[in-house]
């Protein structure tokens, strides 16, 4: 299928439907990067390794090895022996000296893709994906490096990961292990990334690539609100439809680095991996270290194609949940409705009113356990607060079920409040640095998940509650970033393992959860969207996108999120106004239309909102049922961006068979004396005739794409409109 080795030229050719990736092996065994881009017909381009260009190549004269190593396009760079660009692998030997260099020894090509033990990773059957393993050795360290490449033919995605094995007899320390490296000649690349803050996550940023190193990273213990484990190098002409895009996305939920470096010879090195800050891993004799996976995607048709490739890839090969392609229940969450101030009666009132409007699930958020009446206590004490839930949890769930709604619940299992019975019993279970007072954030500490007993406790706390009642959904929250990284569990030379071990602990917890409760709908969350990353998708088909539920702020946040992630995983709710974050007032219909481009639900006190707003809910619910299949499984097209200074924002979802299209248009600020906007659709079948449902008008696909449609009748700020077109043949 997609991978073959041309023995004579010593070139590996990895093909997806529209892309090729070429790797060459030199005489000495260096594994070099030849090419990544548009599909090639044959395994050529070996000259791009430029092995003959240097005055003294290593095989000819070893003393000039430095000049070679500092320019050779590496598939996976190593530090300490003469490549002064960013290394992917730094290894300290038993003497404390850093240096590593490895050589090709053999390879293997297999159908399918093996799992990565303990880590989230993409999956696929034979026929969908093929994997290349390149086995390399550092003969001095007796360290074996396996470079893995999995080729997902249909989605135009190649994933990479790296495994290290100490086959020697001495200990060594991994001081840095990245997961992927992409060395290319510069083509005036620009760098595209996502940045943000709490309530302002994943805004798209584009800037010129200049000499030196530019990176996005996190040292916060999670993928973070601030920067995203993604990086794209793009040619200057790149837009939604044109230009070349090289995207790298990291399947990991902890500290990361995504970096591009432009060097003295106009070569670019893009790398991605676990952030080396505070990282050091003891690799004992015979031990193995598995680095997380990186997703590579190449598009020669701009950002739009990159987004669609990633959406298909995540839907088909990362999200395991049975919900992946299923309609999600329309939920109502009580967080913005009540915060901590609720009880059984209040929840039942919400449920009864919600049922009347067609809402399908009640989610009880933070505050149902311990003595939690605000955010300063009880994390870790996962016992029902019977002052609030007076008849107990099971009874509440049963009553909600009787009303006709499913029931969901909130947890924050990774945390421990200083004011909790758990902390009083096990103060040693919080991360702490000897002699220092632990830094509080939201008045909470972080559980040391490198301790198996803490992982077990957290798991049992959640599972026990889930076993006790008919709970269909869990919102798994995480509301602070990590610091004070220390534990008495490990000796001084292994404290550098803790941040990664913490993430492995989180993965273990969620893996156990989805194994024991395979039909549970899990939604990850972290103070809004601080852990919205591909790693989390492996466990949960949806992630809460942001604590900012204002429809206008959401335009940018959801645009940046949909840049990489399918709409079906973007947690989005209609909330009350004035909005609790920005105090903006927007029409209820616009809040509904924006939330529709996500999982869709409500987060307001339905018993208190105005009659005018409440009356719109059944209509919105109907709309969701009508369009959810499109939004969940269709192709996403970005048409106009408010973030790029347009007065309106517009996107469309086209069904895979191109017979249906839903266009959403939001006018952010009304422009005086501007009566209509012309919007050109994308992704349609040009010869097909489409009917606009609202008016019955008929248009040809090429007419809609070339002439466009006129959006009119949006009077005032924050107004929005949906246009639904269906193939006229469909009746
Ligand atoms: C942060 C989440 O993003 C909110 O939706 C809510 O669940 C709070 N935590 C609860 O503490």
Short mmCIF file of C-alpha atoms in Angstrom, two decimals, residues 219-455:
data_model
loop_
_atom_site.label_atom_id
_atom_site.label_comp_id
_atom_site.label_asym_id
_atom_site.label_seq_id
_atom_site.Cartn_x
_atom_site.Cartn_y
_atom_site.Cartn_z
CA UNK A 219 5.72 24.09 31.09
CA UNK A 220 2.41 24.18 32.98
CA UNK A 221 1.97 20.44 33.24
CA UNK A 222 -0.86 20.44 30.71
CA UNK A 223 -1.18 21.44 27.09
CA UNK A 224 -2.53 24.78 28.39
CA UNK A 225 -4.77 27.71 27.58
CA UNK A 226 -1.80 29.74 26.52
CA UNK A 227 -0.09 27.82 23.71
CA UNK A 228 -1.12 24.79 21.74
CA UNK A 229 0.89 21.67 20.82
CA UNK A 230 0.64 22.54 17.16
CA UNK A 231 2.80 24.21 14.59
CA UNK A 232 2.43 24.76 10.87
CA UNK A 233 4.96 26.01 8.38
CA UNK A 234 3.23 27.57 5.42
CA UNK A 235 4.31 29.19 2.18
CA UNK A 236 3.53 32.92 2.00
CA UNK A 237 0.62 32.67 -0.44
CA UNK A 238 -1.27 30.28 1.83
CA UNK A 239 -4.97 30.97 2.38
CA UNK A 240 -7.92 28.69 3.10
CA UNK A 241 -7.78 27.27 -0.45
CA UNK A 242 -4.23 27.60 -1.69
CA UNK A 243 -0.63 27.32 -0.59
CA UNK A 244 1.40 24.64 1.09
CA UNK A 245 0.92 23.75 4.73
CA UNK A 246 3.09 21.47 6.84
CA UNK A 247 1.25 20.82 10.08
CA UNK A 248 2.55 19.05 13.19
CA UNK A 249 0.24 18.22 16.07
CA UNK A 250 1.31 16.53 19.28
CA UNK A 251 -0.74 13.73 20.82
CA UNK A 252 0.11 14.62 24.39
CA UNK A 253 -1.54 16.42 27.30
CA UNK A 254 1.45 17.67 29.28
CA UNK A 255 4.45 19.94 28.77
CA UNK A 256 5.37 20.28 25.13
CA UNK A 257 7.52 22.19 22.72
CA UNK A 258 6.72 22.93 19.08
CA UNK A 259 9.62 24.75 17.53
CA UNK A 260 10.86 25.97 14.16
CA UNK A 261 14.45 27.00 13.61
CA UNK A 262 15.89 28.79 10.59
CA UNK A 263 19.63 28.34 10.37
CA UNK A 264 22.66 29.86 8.67
CA UNK A 265 22.15 27.79 5.50
CA UNK A 266 18.45 28.68 5.16
CA UNK A 267 17.44 25.29 6.37
CA UNK A 268 14.43 24.90 8.59
CA UNK A 269 14.17 22.39 11.38
CA UNK A 270 10.74 21.90 12.94
CA UNK A 271 10.60 19.73 16.05
CA UNK A 272 7.89 18.58 18.42
CA UNK A 273 7.99 16.70 21.68
CA UNK A 274 7.87 16.67 25.44
CA UNK A 275 9.28 19.92 26.79
CA UNK A 276 12.79 19.21 28.14
CA UNK A 277 12.29 21.71 30.94
CA UNK A 278 12.30 19.74 34.23
CA UNK A 279 12.48 16.49 32.25
CA UNK A 280 15.05 13.77 32.92
CA UNK A 281 14.32 10.07 32.65
CA UNK A 282 16.43 7.26 34.01
CA UNK A 283 16.81 4.57 31.38
CA UNK A 284 18.08 1.56 33.28
CA UNK A 285 19.61 -1.42 31.47
CA UNK A 286 16.93 -3.21 29.42
CA UNK A 287 14.42 -0.39 30.03
CA UNK A 288 12.34 1.13 27.26
CA UNK A 289 11.04 4.68 26.90
CA UNK A 290 8.17 5.34 24.56
CA UNK A 291 7.76 8.93 23.41
CA UNK A 292 4.29 10.21 22.45
CA UNK A 293 3.04 10.46 18.92
CA UNK A 294 3.18 13.41 16.53
CA UNK A 295 0.71 13.83 13.68
CA UNK A 296 2.09 15.21 10.41
CA UNK A 297 -0.18 16.57 7.74
CA UNK A 298 0.66 18.19 4.43
CA UNK A 299 -1.76 20.16 2.27
CA UNK A 300 -1.10 21.83 -1.05
CA UNK A 301 -4.58 23.33 -0.98
CA UNK A 302 -4.23 25.65 1.97
CA UNK A 303 -5.53 25.54 5.49
CA UNK A 304 -8.97 24.27 4.53
CA UNK A 305 -7.65 20.97 3.30
CA UNK A 306 -5.37 20.62 6.30
CA UNK A 307 -8.35 21.10 8.63
CA UNK A 308 -10.47 18.56 6.76
CA UNK A 309 -7.67 15.98 6.73
CA UNK A 310 -7.20 16.37 10.47
CA UNK A 311 -10.93 16.26 11.16
CA UNK A 312 -11.26 12.99 9.27
CA UNK A 313 -8.13 11.64 10.88
CA UNK A 314 -9.27 12.40 14.42
CA UNK A 315 -12.78 11.09 13.78
CA UNK A 316 -11.58 7.91 12.12
CA UNK A 317 -8.35 7.15 13.92
CA UNK A 318 -8.08 8.88 17.30
CA UNK A 319 -11.46 9.01 19.00
CA UNK A 320 -12.36 5.55 20.24
CA UNK A 321 -15.61 6.41 21.96
CA UNK A 322 -18.76 4.75 20.61
CA UNK A 323 -20.10 8.32 20.47
CA UNK A 324 -17.62 9.38 17.83
CA UNK A 325 -20.10 9.42 14.96
CA UNK A 326 -23.23 9.38 17.10
CA UNK A 327 -25.57 12.20 17.92
CA UNK A 328 -24.75 13.53 21.39
CA UNK A 329 -27.56 14.09 23.88
CA UNK A 330 -28.52 17.75 24.27
CA UNK A 331 -27.47 18.51 27.79
CA UNK A 332 -28.16 21.25 30.26
CA UNK A 333 -25.35 21.96 32.70
CA UNK A 334 -26.05 23.78 35.96
CA UNK A 335 -22.67 25.56 36.31
CA UNK A 336 -23.55 28.99 34.94
CA UNK A 337 -27.12 28.45 36.21
CA UNK A 338 -26.40 27.96 39.90
CA UNK A 339 -22.62 27.72 40.46
CA UNK A 340 -22.30 26.06 43.90
CA UNK A 341 -25.74 27.07 45.09
CA UNK A 342 -28.03 24.15 44.29
CA UNK A 343 -29.82 21.24 45.86
CA UNK A 344 -31.98 18.32 44.76
CA UNK A 345 -35.08 20.45 44.29
CA UNK A 346 -33.29 23.08 42.25
CA UNK A 347 -31.80 20.43 39.95
CA UNK A 348 -35.15 18.72 39.53
CA UNK A 349 -36.79 22.06 38.69
CA UNK A 350 -34.21 22.58 35.98
CA UNK A 351 -34.70 19.03 34.73
CA UNK A 352 -38.49 19.37 34.54
CA UNK A 353 -38.33 22.63 32.67
CA UNK A 354 -35.57 21.31 30.39
CA UNK A 355 -37.63 18.26 29.53
CA UNK A 356 -40.48 20.46 28.32
CA UNK A 357 -38.13 22.01 25.79
CA UNK A 358 -36.72 18.74 24.49
CA UNK A 359 -33.39 18.78 26.35
CA UNK A 360 -32.11 15.26 26.92
CA UNK A 361 -29.62 15.25 29.79
CA UNK A 362 -29.00 17.08 33.05
CA UNK A 363 -25.36 17.54 34.07
CA UNK A 364 -24.65 18.31 37.70
CA UNK A 365 -21.46 20.34 37.82
CA UNK A 366 -19.05 21.23 40.63
CA UNK A 367 -20.30 21.35 44.23
CA UNK A 368 -22.16 18.09 44.87
CA UNK A 369 -19.58 16.46 47.16
CA UNK A 370 -17.82 16.92 50.51
CA UNK A 371 -18.52 20.34 52.01
CA UNK A 372 -18.07 22.15 48.77
CA UNK A 373 -20.07 25.37 48.74
CA UNK A 374 -17.34 27.31 46.99
CA UNK A 375 -14.04 26.42 45.36
CA UNK A 376 -11.88 26.39 48.47
CA UNK A 377 -12.38 22.87 49.82
CA UNK A 378 -13.23 19.17 49.49
CA UNK A 379 -11.43 18.09 46.31
CA UNK A 380 -10.53 14.49 47.01
CA UNK A 381 -13.57 13.86 49.21
CA UNK A 382 -15.78 12.27 46.59
CA UNK A 383 -18.74 11.58 48.85
CA UNK A 384 -22.16 13.02 48.19
CA UNK A 385 -23.04 16.18 50.11
CA UNK A 386 -26.36 15.15 51.59
CA UNK A 387 -27.12 18.65 52.80
CA UNK A 388 -27.54 19.52 49.14
CA UNK A 389 -28.62 16.22 47.66
CA UNK A 390 -30.94 15.44 50.52
CA UNK A 391 -32.22 12.13 49.20
CA UNK A 392 -28.86 10.96 47.94
CA UNK A 393 -27.37 10.71 44.51
CA UNK A 394 -29.11 7.55 43.32
CA UNK A 395 -32.49 8.98 44.17
CA UNK A 396 -31.70 12.21 42.33
CA UNK A 397 -30.53 10.30 39.26
CA UNK A 398 -33.62 8.08 39.36
CA UNK A 399 -35.89 11.11 39.59
CA UNK A 400 -34.12 12.83 36.72
CA UNK A 401 -34.44 9.61 34.69
CA UNK A 402 -38.14 9.46 35.54
CA UNK A 403 -38.57 12.99 34.26
CA UNK A 404 -37.11 11.61 31.05
CA UNK A 405 -33.57 12.96 31.10
CA UNK A 406 -30.24 11.19 31.29
CA UNK A 407 -27.89 12.21 34.06
CA UNK A 408 -24.29 13.42 33.99
CA UNK A 409 -21.86 14.41 36.72
CA UNK A 410 -18.70 16.51 37.23
CA UNK A 411 -15.41 15.38 38.79
CA UNK A 412 -11.98 16.86 39.30
CA UNK A 413 -10.11 13.69 40.25
CA UNK A 414 -6.53 14.93 39.86
CA UNK A 415 -6.74 17.50 42.64
CA UNK A 416 -6.65 17.68 46.40
CA UNK A 417 -7.87 20.58 48.54
CA UNK A 418 -5.76 21.51 51.56
CA UNK A 419 -9.12 21.61 53.33
CA UNK A 420 -10.17 18.03 52.66
CA UNK A 421 -10.32 14.81 54.63
CA UNK A 422 -8.08 13.29 51.99
CA UNK A 423 -5.34 15.86 52.56
CA UNK A 424 -5.63 15.55 56.31
CA UNK A 425 -5.11 11.80 55.91
CA UNK A 426 -2.53 11.86 53.11
CA UNK A 427 -0.68 15.18 52.98
CA UNK A 428 2.14 13.31 51.23
CA UNK A 429 -0.15 12.72 48.20
CA UNK A 430 0.20 16.32 47.03
CA UNK A 431 3.15 17.32 44.85
CA UNK A 432 5.55 19.36 46.97
CA UNK A 433 9.14 20.49 47.08
CA UNK A 434 10.89 19.64 50.30
CA UNK A 435 10.89 22.58 52.68
CA UNK A 436 8.68 24.81 50.54
CA UNK A 437 5.13 25.79 51.14
CA UNK A 438 3.01 24.42 48.30
CA UNK A 439 1.77 27.09 45.91
CA UNK A 440 -2.01 27.20 45.93
CA UNK A 441 -3.99 27.86 42.82
CA UNK A 442 -7.79 28.05 43.07
CA UNK A 443 -7.00 27.06 46.65
CA UNK A 444 -6.05 23.56 45.59
CA UNK A 445 -3.03 21.29 45.30
CA UNK A 446 -2.22 18.65 42.70
CA UNK A 447 -2.34 14.94 43.45
CA UNK A 448 0.96 13.21 42.89
CA UNK A 449 -0.17 10.81 40.19
CA UNK A 450 3.26 9.24 39.95
CA UNK A 451 2.04 7.34 43.05
CA UNK A 452 0.04 4.33 42.06
CA UNK A 453 -1.95 4.46 45.33
CA UNK A 454 -3.07 8.02 44.53
CA UNK A 455 -4.09 6.92 41.03
#
